[in-house]
Amino acid sequence: MKGEFPVDKFHHIETPFYYYDTQLLLRTLQTINEEVAQYPNFEVHYAVKANANPKVLHLIRQADLGADCVSGGEIQAALDAGFPANKIVYAGVGKSDKEINLGLDNDIFCFNAESQAEIEVINELAKSRNKVARIALRINPDVGAHTHANITTGLAENKFGIAMNDMEPIIQQMKTMSNVEFIGLHFHIGSQILDMTDFEALCYRINELQDQLEQHHISVKNINVGGGLGIHYDCPDEQPIPDFHQYFAIYAHHLQLRKGQKLHFELGRSVVGQMGSLIARTLYIKQGNAKQFAILDAGMTDLIRPALYQAHHKIENISSDAPTETYDVVGPICESSDVFAKSIELNKTKRGDLIAIRSAGAYGEIMASQYNCRKLPIGYLTEDL
Ligand code: LLP
């Protein structure tokens, strides 16, 4: 099964570019909102890092999601797109003073703090502005996620978060600080997680930690479980919208929320992944000794995921219905790792054919670079064509 694309309209646009299916994004957002409506204490923030295209952000903002940011630049992008400051959360192991001040000046909802040293700096900066910063502690839950090693974050060996045994002493210390308020716990175990038992394991860990804090009469207003819900890269058309029903139900059933507690999510890939494709043009077909190469005008500078994480994206020739042949699909960049896929079947491909690299709405355009002095790819929504 191949995706449906407005190919006629693509011919007028300089390749490579990102195509975002607006209807799919809207249907995905609607599904999230319908599922979350069953749980009045759940709040979803969109992880801006997945795709910060201003038009995409604008649609997500209109669907009333909050924003999860990891830099001053992302806070600014979220504010520019109209996300209300009281729905912005800000994480990151290395927040600069300037970035913290941007958050303080805009009264964002919460800083997800990742070390004691950072909390001390936030306290000082807040003091000099006569503000009180709301802080959630990002705890490293030592829960493994069944995903690529480069995108797990919740193991003790990862750089993220505060060790569990430092949690309570740090909260006690925060109580002695004048310009920070402890408002919650934050977690994120990794990305592209399809094994739902990983999220269950996180729930059990959080239940234990909450029991522990209760013994010390520490109350927690907010729990933030991060993001991580994966998408099906092999079959984008069979499951274009991730199973949000099951995902939220896992938290509803396994996490023992306390009275009045709010549960926050930071979803990135699952919101925008399937709505995007990288559209490239075939430059040459080259017959190697043992292989046939389809050389595209898009490369790892436009979509780095295959080179960086050995990620698999479905690739389709959207200009041809001819019988398939086997190709290595590669880009023009001067790097051996500039390969999108090896030995895959494509409808017989010739120079000029348009190729769609699917499921590229998340961590695609936003991770593009200008290596080899290339232009950054442009992202178009359906109505822009
Ligand atoms: N919250 C935190 C604290 C995160 O670090 C991340 C992603 C998210 C939320 C959103 O996770 P998602 O729902 O998208 O899984 N560039 C990699 C993915 C890196 C993810 C980094 N953190 C990729 O292309 O697979």
Tab-separated table of C-alpha atoms and ligand atoms in Angstrom, residues 45-50 68-70 91-92 112 114 138 147-148 150-151 153 160 186-193 224-230 233 247 265-272 304-305 308-309 311 313 362-364 366-367, ligand 1:
chain	number	residue	atom	x	y	z
A	45	HIS	CA	1.997	19.261	26.077
A	46	TYR	CA	3.428	19.019	22.604
A	47	ALA	CA	7.203	18.387	22.565
A	48	VAL	CA	8.310	21.252	20.312
A	49	LYS	CA	11.624	19.524	19.606
A	50	ALA	CA	9.878	17.068	17.283
A	68	ASP	CA	7.177	21.172	26.193
A	69	CYS	CA	10.412	23.037	25.449
A	70	VAL	CA	14.092	22.208	25.855
A	91	ALA	CA	13.320	20.766	30.570
A	92	GLY	CA	16.986	20.315	29.685
A	112	ASN	CA	11.788	20.653	34.921
A	114	GLU	CA	17.727	18.234	36.298
A	138	ARG	CA	13.246	15.464	36.708
A	147	THR	CA	14.211	1.401	21.830
A	148	HIS	CA	17.442	2.541	20.131
A	150	ASN	CA	20.695	6.750	21.463
A	151	ILE	CA	17.130	7.602	22.443
A	153	THR	CA	16.968	8.523	28.638
A	160	PHE	CA	19.338	13.075	32.365
A	186	HIS	CA	9.021	14.816	35.957
A	187	PHE	CA	10.079	11.671	34.104
A	188	HIS	CA	10.912	10.653	30.540
A	189	ILE	CA	12.246	7.181	29.791
A	190	GLY	CA	12.933	7.443	26.075
A	191	SER	CA	11.451	7.825	22.649
A	192	GLN	CA	9.912	5.591	19.932
A	193	ILE	CA	8.549	3.181	22.545
A	224	ASN	CA	4.795	14.646	34.345
A	225	VAL	CA	5.542	11.379	32.553
A	226	GLY	CA	7.241	12.884	29.489
A	227	GLY	CA	6.612	11.474	26.029
A	228	GLY	CA	7.907	8.482	24.135
A	229	LEU	CA	4.931	6.879	22.414
A	230	GLY	CA	6.259	5.404	19.176
A	233	TYR	CA	7.508	3.345	10.543
A	247	TYR	CA	-1.519	4.769	25.859
A	265	PHE	CA	2.353	14.312	29.073
A	266	GLU	CA	4.971	15.586	26.628
A	267	LEU	CA	4.216	13.950	23.302
A	268	GLY	CA	6.270	14.713	20.227
A	269	ARG	CA	6.709	11.974	17.632
A	270	SER	CA	3.240	10.483	18.108
A	271	VAL	CA	1.630	13.867	17.336
A	272	VAL	CA	3.522	14.822	14.181
A	304	ILE	CA	19.454	12.485	9.525
A	305	ARG	CA	17.550	9.720	11.319
A	308	LEU	CA	22.207	8.676	13.140
A	309	TYR	CA	19.978	5.942	14.547
A	311	ALA	CA	16.229	4.374	11.562
A	313	HIS	CA	11.596	4.937	7.007
A	362	ALA	CA	9.006	14.208	13.703
A	363	TYR	CA	12.740	14.888	14.077
A	364	GLY	CA	13.037	15.500	10.340
A	366	ILE	CA	13.977	20.302	12.715
A	367	MET	CA	17.187	18.236	12.655
B	1	LLP	N1	10.047	14.978	26.913
B	1	LLP	C1	11.384	14.916	27.030
B	1	LLP	C2	11.999	15.295	28.289
B	1	LLP	C3	12.164	14.461	25.953
B	1	LLP	O1	13.478	14.383	26.085
B	1	LLP	C4	11.532	14.074	24.735
B	1	LLP	C5	12.306	13.625	23.583
B	1	LLP	C6	10.121	14.174	24.654
B	1	LLP	C7	9.419	14.610	25.769
B	1	LLP	C8	9.355	13.806	23.411
B	1	LLP	O2	9.498	12.474	23.135
B	1	LLP	P1	8.633	11.769	21.974
B	1	LLP	O3	7.184	11.797	22.404
B	1	LLP	O4	8.839	12.511	20.694
B	1	LLP	O5	9.179	10.401	21.940
B	1	LLP	N2	15.798	12.657	17.582
B	1	LLP	C9	15.354	11.357	18.049
B	1	LLP	C10	14.396	11.483	19.204
B	1	LLP	C11	14.948	12.238	20.388
B	1	LLP	C12	13.959	12.390	21.489
B	1	LLP	C13	14.472	13.324	22.527
B	1	LLP	N3	13.572	13.567	23.602
B	1	LLP	C14	14.730	10.593	16.865
B	1	LLP	O6	14.739	11.108	15.753
B	1	LLP	O7	14.288	9.466	17.036
